[in-house]
PDB file of C-alpha atoms and ligand atoms in Angstrom:
ATOM      1  CA  UNK A  30      68.593  88.830 125.243  1.00 38.00           C
ATOM      2  CA  UNK A  31      64.798  88.580 125.978  1.00 41.00           C
ATOM      3  CA  UNK A  32      62.350  90.428 123.838  1.00 44.00           C
ATOM      4  CA  UNK A  33      61.086  92.117 126.607  1.00 47.00           C
ATOM      5  CA  UNK A  34      64.193  93.844 127.156  1.00 52.00           C
ATOM      6  CA  UNK A  35      63.830  97.974 126.680  1.00 58.00           C
ATOM      7  CA  UNK A  36      65.904  99.833 124.334  1.00 55.00           C
ATOM      8  CA  UNK A  37      66.776 101.407 127.801  1.00 60.00           C
ATOM      9  CA  UNK A  38      68.076  98.071 128.970  1.00 62.00           C
ATOM     10  CA  UNK A  39      70.278  97.530 126.293  1.00 56.00           C
ATOM     11  CA  UNK A  40      72.087 100.552 125.785  1.00 57.00           C
ATOM     12  CA  UNK A  41      72.587 100.527 129.882  1.00 62.00           C
ATOM     13  CA  UNK A  42      74.151  97.074 129.150  1.00 61.00           C
ATOM     14  CA  UNK A  43      76.561  98.390 126.626  1.00 56.00           C
ATOM     15  CA  UNK A  44      77.437 101.318 128.825  1.00 57.00           C
ATOM     16  CA  UNK A  45      78.447  99.048 131.660  1.00 62.00           C
ATOM     17  CA  UNK A  46      80.732  96.788 129.202  1.00 59.00           C
ATOM     18  CA  UNK A  47      82.542  99.984 128.349  1.00 56.00           C
ATOM     19  CA  UNK A  48      83.437 100.441 131.695  1.00 60.00           C
ATOM     20  CA  UNK A  49      84.148  96.704 132.426  1.00 64.00           C
ATOM     21  CA  UNK A  50      87.334  95.140 133.569  1.00 68.00           C
ATOM     22  CA  UNK A  51      86.500  92.835 130.407  1.00 64.00           C
ATOM     23  CA  UNK A  52      86.746  95.929 128.295  1.00 61.00           C
ATOM     24  CA  UNK A  53      90.177  97.024 129.851  1.00 63.00           C
ATOM     25  CA  UNK A  54      91.764  93.625 129.288  1.00 66.00           C
ATOM     26  CA  UNK A  55      90.520  94.121 125.641  1.00 61.00           C
ATOM     27  CA  UNK A  56      91.861  97.295 125.269  1.00 60.00           C
ATOM     28  CA  UNK A  57      95.498  96.343 126.906  1.00 63.00           C
ATOM     29  CA  UNK A  58      95.662  93.128 124.474  1.00 63.00           C
ATOM     30  CA  UNK A  59      94.490  94.890 121.440  1.00 60.00           C
ATOM     31  CA  UNK A  60      97.426  97.430 122.471  1.00 59.00           C
ATOM     32  CA  UNK A  61      99.876  95.057 122.766  1.00 61.00           C
ATOM     33  CA  UNK A  62      98.895  93.118 119.661  1.00 59.00           C
ATOM     34  CA  UNK A  63      99.738  96.633 117.474  1.00 55.00           C
ATOM     35  CA  UNK A  64     103.021  97.325 119.195  1.00 56.00           C
ATOM     36  CA  UNK A  65     104.797  93.777 118.913  1.00 58.00           C
ATOM     37  CA  UNK A  66     103.541  93.554 115.242  1.00 56.00           C
ATOM     38  CA  UNK A  67     105.110  96.745 114.337  1.00 54.00           C
ATOM     39  CA  UNK A  68     108.330  95.674 116.602  1.00 54.00           C
ATOM     40  CA  UNK A  69     108.393  91.946 114.722  1.00 55.00           C
ATOM     41  CA  UNK A  70     108.173  94.115 111.690  1.00 54.00           C
ATOM     42  CA  UNK A  71     111.153  96.522 111.987  1.00 54.00           C
ATOM     43  CA  UNK A  72     112.988  93.974 113.564  1.00 55.00           C
ATOM     44  CA  UNK A  73     113.255  92.012 110.677  1.00 56.00           C
ATOM     45  CA  UNK A  74     114.439  94.882 108.350  1.00 55.00           C
ATOM     46  CA  UNK A  75     117.103  95.667 110.960  1.00 53.00           C
ATOM     47  CA  UNK A  76     118.411  91.895 111.572  1.00 55.00           C
ATOM     48  CA  UNK A  77     118.555  91.877 107.544  1.00 59.00           C
ATOM     49  CA  UNK A  78     120.637  95.204 107.240  1.00 55.00           C
ATOM     50  CA  UNK A  79     122.910  93.759 110.088  1.00 53.00           C
ATOM     51  CA  UNK A  80     123.776  90.772 107.836  1.00 58.00           C
ATOM     52  CA  UNK A  81     124.556  92.890 104.881  1.00 57.00           C
ATOM     53  CA  UNK A  82     126.259  95.424 106.911  1.00 54.00           C
ATOM     54  CA  UNK A  83     129.818  96.127 108.156  1.00 53.00           C
ATOM     55  CA  UNK A  84     128.734  97.010 111.632  1.00 51.00           C
ATOM     56  CA  UNK A  85     126.616  93.924 111.566  1.00 51.00           C
ATOM     57  CA  UNK A  86     128.059  92.092 114.467  1.00 54.00           C
ATOM     58  CA  UNK A  87     127.676  95.209 116.387  1.00 54.00           C
ATOM     59  CA  UNK A  88     123.960  95.534 115.317  1.00 51.00           C
ATOM     60  CA  UNK A  89     123.235  91.972 116.230  1.00 50.00           C
ATOM     61  CA  UNK A  90     124.313  91.903 119.670  1.00 55.00           C
ATOM     62  CA  UNK A  91     122.473  95.305 120.061  1.00 53.00           C
ATOM     63  CA  UNK A  92     119.662  93.679 119.012  1.00 51.00           C
ATOM     64  CA  UNK A  93     119.886  90.902 121.482  1.00 53.00           C
ATOM     65  CA  UNK A  94     120.073  93.186 124.088  1.00 61.00           C
ATOM     66  CA  UNK A  95     117.611  95.730 123.268  1.00 58.00           C
ATOM     67  CA  UNK A  96     114.465  94.570 124.857  1.00 58.00           C
ATOM     68  CA  UNK A  97     116.316  94.912 128.389  1.00 64.00           C
ATOM     69  CA  UNK A  98     117.313  98.751 127.472  1.00 67.00           C
ATOM     70  CA  UNK A  99     115.833 101.625 126.198  1.00 63.00           C
ATOM     71  CA  UNK A 100     114.265 100.178 123.326  1.00 62.00           C
ATOM     72  CA  UNK A 101     112.426  97.827 125.619  1.00 66.00           C
ATOM     73  CA  UNK A 102     110.808 100.784 127.490  1.00 70.00           C
ATOM     74  CA  UNK A 103     110.240 102.142 124.440  1.00 65.00           C
ATOM     75  CA  UNK A 104     108.061  99.250 123.425  1.00 61.00           C
ATOM     76  CA  UNK A 105     106.448  99.310 126.730  1.00 64.00           C
ATOM     77  CA  UNK A 106     105.656 103.053 126.825  1.00 68.00           C
ATOM     78  CA  UNK A 107     104.398 102.963 123.145  1.00 64.00           C
ATOM     79  CA  UNK A 108     102.182  99.743 124.128  1.00 63.00           C
ATOM     80  CA  UNK A 109     100.652 101.928 127.501  1.00 68.00           C
ATOM     81  CA  UNK A 110      99.922 104.982 125.310  1.00 67.00           C
ATOM     82  CA  UNK A 111      98.390 102.741 122.467  1.00 61.00           C
ATOM     83  CA  UNK A 112      96.373 101.125 125.485  1.00 64.00           C
ATOM     84  CA  UNK A 113      94.977 104.722 126.421  1.00 67.00           C
ATOM     85  CA  UNK A 114      94.002 105.747 123.052  1.00 61.00           C
ATOM     86  CA  UNK A 115      91.840 102.465 122.752  1.00 59.00           C
ATOM     87  CA  UNK A 116      90.636 103.006 126.047  1.00 62.00           C
ATOM     88  CA  UNK A 117      89.007 106.618 125.010  1.00 62.00           C
ATOM     89  CA  UNK A 118      87.231 105.109 122.283  1.00 58.00           C
ATOM     90  CA  UNK A 119      84.088 104.316 124.412  1.00 60.00           C
ATOM     91  CA  UNK A 120      82.404 107.272 124.177  1.00 58.00           C
ATOM     92  CA  UNK A 121      82.681 107.625 120.583  1.00 62.00           C
ATOM     93  CA  UNK A 122      81.573 104.067 120.121  1.00 66.00           C
ATOM     94  CA  UNK A 123      78.502 104.931 122.554  1.00 62.00           C
ATOM     95  CA  UNK A 124      77.235 107.454 120.293  1.00 65.00           C
ATOM     96  CA  UNK A 125      77.423 105.217 117.017  1.00 69.00           C
ATOM     97  CA  UNK A 126      75.623 102.423 119.018  1.00 67.00           C
ATOM     98  CA  UNK A 127      72.923 105.253 120.131  1.00 66.00           C
ATOM     99  CA  UNK A 128      72.986 106.327 116.614  1.00 70.00           C
ATOM    100  CA  UNK A 129      72.014 102.940 115.193  1.00 70.00           C
ATOM    101  CA  UNK A 130      69.299 101.968 117.765  1.00 68.00           C
ATOM    102  CA  UNK A 131      67.500 105.361 117.106  1.00 65.00           C
ATOM    103  CA  UNK A 132      67.870 104.986 113.171  1.00 71.00           C
ATOM    104  CA  UNK A 133      66.633 101.040 113.790  1.00 71.00           C
ATOM    105  CA  UNK A 134      63.737 101.882 116.288  1.00 66.00           C
ATOM    106  CA  UNK A 135      62.781 104.817 113.688  1.00 68.00           C
ATOM    107  CA  UNK A 136      62.286 102.031 110.886  1.00 72.00           C
ATOM    108  CA  UNK A 137      60.110  99.684 113.426  1.00 70.00           C
ATOM    109  CA  UNK A 138      62.710  97.425 113.913  1.00 72.00           C
ATOM    110  CA  UNK A 139      62.036  95.124 117.192  1.00 71.00           C
ATOM    111  CA  UNK A 140      64.128  95.616 120.380  1.00 66.00           C
ATOM    112  CA  UNK A 141      64.997  92.263 120.976  1.00 66.00           C
ATOM    113  CA  UNK A 142      66.645  92.509 117.219  1.00 72.00           C
ATOM    114  CA  UNK A 143      68.192  95.369 117.758  1.00 70.00           C
ATOM    115  CA  UNK A 144      69.779  94.016 120.191  1.00 67.00           C
ATOM    116  CA  UNK A 145      70.925  90.882 118.259  1.00 70.00           C
ATOM    117  CA  UNK A 146      72.557  93.617 115.514  1.00 74.00           C
ATOM    118  CA  UNK A 147      74.646  95.256 118.438  1.00 69.00           C
ATOM    119  CA  UNK A 148      75.877  92.391 119.922  1.00 66.00           C
ATOM    120  CA  UNK A 149      76.659  90.985 116.411  1.00 73.00           C
ATOM    121  CA  UNK A 150      77.995  94.337 115.161  1.00 72.00           C
ATOM    122  CA  UNK A 151      79.661  95.286 118.269  1.00 63.00           C
ATOM    123  CA  UNK A 152      83.386  93.450 118.447  1.00 63.00           C
ATOM    124  CA  UNK A 153      83.322  94.785 114.675  1.00 56.00           C
ATOM    125  CA  UNK A 154      82.872  98.416 115.368  1.00 55.00           C
ATOM    126  CA  UNK A 155      85.619  98.215 118.106  1.00 57.00           C
ATOM    127  CA  UNK A 156      87.717  96.317 115.595  1.00 53.00           C
ATOM    128  CA  UNK A 157      87.067  99.364 113.053  1.00 54.00           C
ATOM    129  CA  UNK A 158      88.051 102.055 115.475  1.00 54.00           C
ATOM    130  CA  UNK A 159      91.159 100.000 116.999  1.00 52.00           C
ATOM    131  CA  UNK A 160      92.687  99.857 113.329  1.00 54.00           C
ATOM    132  CA  UNK A 161      91.920 103.484 112.496  1.00 52.00           C
ATOM    133  CA  UNK A 162      93.781 104.538 115.555  1.00 52.00           C
ATOM    134  CA  UNK A 163      96.326 102.159 114.563  1.00 53.00           C
ATOM    135  CA  UNK A 164      96.802 103.668 111.184  1.00 54.00           C
ATOM    136  CA  UNK A 165      97.287 106.933 112.444  1.00 52.00           C
ATOM    137  CA  UNK A 166      99.737 105.521 115.309  1.00 59.00           C
ATOM    138  CA  UNK A 167     101.649 103.452 113.717  1.00 61.00           C
ATOM    139  CA  UNK A 168     104.356 105.132 111.363  1.00 64.00           C
ATOM    140  CA  UNK A 169     104.530 107.381 114.578  1.00 70.00           C
ATOM    141  CA  UNK A 170     105.385 104.275 116.682  1.00 66.00           C
ATOM    142  CA  UNK A 171     107.259 102.916 114.475  1.00 71.00           C
ATOM    143  CA  UNK A 172     109.786 106.014 114.210  1.00 79.00           C
ATOM    144  CA  UNK A 173     110.044 106.374 117.618  1.00 75.00           C
ATOM    145  CA  UNK A 174     111.073 102.378 117.645  1.00 71.00           C
ATOM    146  CA  UNK A 175     113.821 103.262 114.800  1.00 79.00           C
ATOM    147  CA  UNK A 176     114.986 106.139 116.910  1.00 81.00           C
ATOM    148  CA  UNK A 177     115.654 104.548 119.797  1.00 74.00           C
ATOM    149  CA  UNK A 178     117.376 101.897 118.506  1.00 74.00           C
ATOM    150  CA  UNK A 179     119.443 103.924 116.415  1.00 80.00           C
ATOM    151  CA  UNK A 180     120.503 105.846 119.947  1.00 77.00           C
ATOM    152  CA  UNK A 181     121.124 102.647 121.315  1.00 71.00           C
ATOM    153  CA  UNK A 182     123.580 102.022 118.526  1.00 74.00           C
ATOM    154  CA  UNK A 183     125.219 105.503 118.235  1.00 80.00           C
ATOM    155  CA  UNK A 184     123.561 106.041 114.875  1.00 87.00           C
ATOM    156  CA  UNK A 185     123.348 109.958 114.870  1.00 93.00           C
ATOM    157  CA  UNK A 186     121.809 110.606 111.275  1.00 96.00           C
ATOM    158  CA  UNK A 187     118.870 108.944 108.784  1.00 96.00           C
ATOM    159  CA  UNK A 188     117.633 109.155 105.177  1.00 96.00           C
ATOM    160  CA  UNK A 189     113.997 110.616 105.137  1.00 96.00           C
ATOM    161  CA  UNK A 190     111.984 108.005 103.059  1.00 93.00           C
ATOM    162  CA  UNK A 191     108.461 109.308 101.764  1.00 91.00           C
ATOM    163  CA  UNK A 192     105.966 106.599 100.705  1.00 81.00           C
ATOM    164  CA  UNK A 193     106.753 107.703  96.772  1.00 68.00           C
ATOM    165  CA  UNK A 194     103.000 107.448  95.969  1.00 65.00           C
ATOM    166  CA  UNK A 195     100.416 110.304  94.493  1.00 64.00           C
ATOM    167  CA  UNK A 196      99.281 111.019  98.112  1.00 71.00           C
ATOM    168  CA  UNK A 197     102.642 112.421  99.306  1.00 75.00           C
ATOM    169  CA  UNK A 198     102.148 116.031 100.218  1.00 85.00           C
ATOM    170  CA  UNK A 199     104.545 118.266  98.258  1.00 90.00           C
ATOM    171  CA  UNK A 200     106.448 119.055 101.730  1.00 94.00           C
ATOM    172  CA  UNK A 201     107.298 115.530 102.212  1.00 93.00           C
ATOM    173  CA  UNK A 202     108.039 114.534  98.610  1.00 94.00           C
ATOM    174  CA  UNK A 203     110.769 117.472  99.003  1.00 95.00           C
ATOM    175  CA  UNK A 204     112.285 115.463 102.059  1.00 96.00           C
ATOM    176  CA  UNK A 205     112.471 112.099  99.850  1.00 95.00           C
ATOM    177  CA  UNK A 206     116.289 110.719 100.189  1.00 96.00           C
ATOM    178  CA  UNK A 207     117.347 113.638 102.455  1.00 98.00           C
ATOM    179  CA  UNK A 208     120.093 113.308 105.445  1.00 98.00           C
ATOM    180  CA  UNK A 209     118.449 114.398 108.531  1.00 98.00           C
ATOM    181  CA  UNK A 210     120.065 114.172 111.973  1.00 97.00           C
ATOM    182  CA  UNK A 211     117.625 112.478 114.621  1.00 94.00           C
ATOM    183  CA  UNK A 212     118.406 115.534 117.489  1.00 93.00           C
ATOM    184  CA  UNK A 213     117.586 118.346 114.586  1.00 96.00           C
ATOM    185  CA  UNK A 214     114.263 117.476 113.149  1.00 95.00           C
ATOM    186  CA  UNK A 215     113.010 120.055 110.536  1.00 97.00           C
ATOM    187  CA  UNK A 216     109.851 121.579 109.847  1.00 96.00           C
ATOM    188  CA  UNK A 217     109.113 120.117 106.087  1.00 96.00           C
ATOM    189  CA  UNK A 218     106.481 122.664 105.473  1.00 95.00           C
ATOM    190  CA  UNK A 219     108.403 125.536 106.309  1.00 96.00           C
ATOM    191  CA  UNK A 220     111.178 124.288 103.867  1.00 97.00           C
ATOM    192  CA  UNK A 221     108.807 125.021 101.247  1.00 95.00           C
ATOM    193  CA  UNK A 222     107.078 128.163 102.259  1.00 94.00           C
ATOM    194  CA  UNK A 223     104.016 126.805 103.397  1.00 93.00           C
ATOM    195  CA  UNK A 224     102.323 126.970 107.068  1.00 91.00           C
ATOM    196  CA  UNK A 225     104.672 125.660 110.041  1.00 90.00           C
ATOM    197  CA  UNK A 226     103.702 122.764 111.540  1.00 85.00           C
ATOM    198  CA  UNK A 227     106.608 122.685 113.952  1.00 90.00           C
ATOM    199  CA  UNK A 228     109.346 119.839 113.476  1.00 93.00           C
ATOM    200  CA  UNK A 229     109.205 116.265 113.374  1.00 92.00           C
ATOM    201  CA  UNK A 230     111.181 113.041 112.055  1.00 92.00           C
ATOM    202  CA  UNK A 231     110.030 111.108 109.249  1.00 92.00           C
ATOM    203  CA  UNK A 232     106.373 109.353 110.023  1.00 85.00           C
ATOM    204  CA  UNK A 233     106.497 111.487 113.098  1.00 81.00           C
ATOM    205  CA  UNK A 234     103.107 113.418 112.196  1.00 78.00           C
ATOM    206  CA  UNK A 235      99.528 113.059 111.394  1.00 70.00           C
ATOM    207  CA  UNK A 236      98.746 110.823 108.114  1.00 71.00           C
ATOM    208  CA  UNK A 237     102.355 110.867 107.124  1.00 79.00           C
ATOM    209  CA  UNK A 238     103.633 107.512 105.553  1.00 80.00           C
ATOM    210  CA  UNK A 239     107.149 108.878 105.575  1.00 88.00           C
ATOM    211  CA  UNK A 240     109.690 106.376 107.284  1.00 88.00           C
ATOM    212  CA  UNK A 241     113.330 106.727 108.477  1.00 91.00           C
ATOM    213  CA  UNK A 242     115.765 104.478 107.287  1.00 90.00           C
ATOM    214  CA  UNK A 243     119.073 104.983 109.292  1.00 88.00           C
ATOM    215  CA  UNK A 244     122.217 105.791 107.896  1.00 91.00           C
ATOM    216  CA  UNK A 245     124.979 102.961 109.053  1.00 85.00           C
ATOM    217  CA  UNK A 246     127.516 103.386 106.034  1.00 87.00           C
ATOM    218  CA  UNK A 247     128.297 106.135 104.099  1.00 93.00           C
ATOM    219  CA  UNK A 248     128.727 104.314 101.160  1.00 91.00           C
ATOM    220  CA  UNK A 249     125.090 103.292 101.450  1.00 90.00           C
ATOM    221  CA  UNK A 250     124.432 107.301 100.053  1.00 94.00           C
ATOM    222  CA  UNK A 251     124.977 108.743  96.421  1.00 95.00           C
ATOM    223  CA  UNK A 252     127.029 111.729  96.758  1.00 97.00           C
ATOM    224  CA  UNK A 253     126.568 114.413  96.840  1.00 97.00           C
ATOM    225  CA  UNK A 254     123.507 113.986  99.098  1.00 98.00           C
ATOM    226  CA  UNK A 255     120.955 116.542 100.181  1.00 98.00           C
ATOM    227  CA  UNK A 256     121.414 117.144 104.107  1.00 98.00           C
ATOM    228  CA  UNK A 257     119.185 119.058 106.136  1.00 98.00           C
ATOM    229  CA  UNK A 258     121.351 121.271 108.402  1.00 97.00           C
ATOM    230  CA  UNK A 259     121.585 124.597 109.875  1.00 95.00           C
ATOM    231  CA  UNK A 260     117.738 124.947 109.406  1.00 96.00           C
ATOM    232  CA  UNK A 261     117.957 123.953 105.068  1.00 97.00           C
ATOM    233  CA  UNK A 262     118.536 121.561 102.723  1.00 98.00           C
ATOM    234  CA  UNK A 263     121.996 121.525 101.245  1.00 97.00           C
ATOM    235  CA  UNK A 264     123.484 119.543  98.732  1.00 98.00           C
ATOM    236  CA  UNK A 265     126.963 118.366 100.235  1.00 98.00           C
ATOM    237  CA  UNK A 266     129.538 115.690  99.590  1.00 97.00           C
ATOM    238  CA  UNK A 267     130.908 113.107 101.088  1.00 97.00           C
ATOM    239  CA  UNK A 268     133.778 115.157 102.362  1.00 97.00           C
ATOM    240  CA  UNK A 269     131.701 117.880 103.545  1.00 97.00           C
ATOM    241  CA  UNK A 270     129.253 115.631 105.448  1.00 97.00           C
ATOM    242  CA  UNK A 271     131.972 113.961 106.956  1.00 96.00           C
ATOM    243  CA  UNK A 272     132.917 117.357 108.449  1.00 95.00           C
ATOM    244  CA  UNK A 273     129.649 117.931 109.922  1.00 95.00           C
ATOM    245  CA  UNK A 274     128.352 114.526 111.330  1.00 89.00           C
TER     246      UNK A 274
HETATM  247 ZN1   ZN B 305     105.206 112.082 105.282  1.00 87.91          ZN
END
């Protein structure tokens, strides 16, 4: 960028980038990368489970076919949604760039130097935002994939795992190890007498790092187990659970 260009020209060029085909392509590619990464990651876990499990062959065959089935369409749907999130970033980013330009010009930095800074910082700033969105969306996306896979193989229940570190909220720590039916998500907050934020599966809410592990074999559970059933968490023996599952 030549030194003669004004700040206004620089900002104009940046705004033009946000609406360009190039930026749209970037957003699509970044979203695809987020989802396929998750997909491969959880796919590995599932293949491992398949090897170690009595239903292994069925699960393996399901995995082979899944990209043509509901899981495949779920992946495509999530990719599209994430791309939309990324495309909604520009306004926010533009404000950050504006702020930087203002700060630097108040310090007396030359326009050409500011432009250089922005050009250097810009791809980075975009990635920072993309990563932020990825973090917030990661567990939701991952949970949705697990649910789609469970549905596909007819697994109705999962175990709620909290991430077991200090940042876990009390309401989610209370869900750790609880058996939950996909079709009947709990309100973890309401269960411990906190403000109700509605019902959702493990990993299905803002900043939640809990994750579901699909219940494939009753031998994997330590009985009696805690089960979310009929609106509360109940302790059940294997026999009691077999009657309701
Ligand atoms: Zn959680």
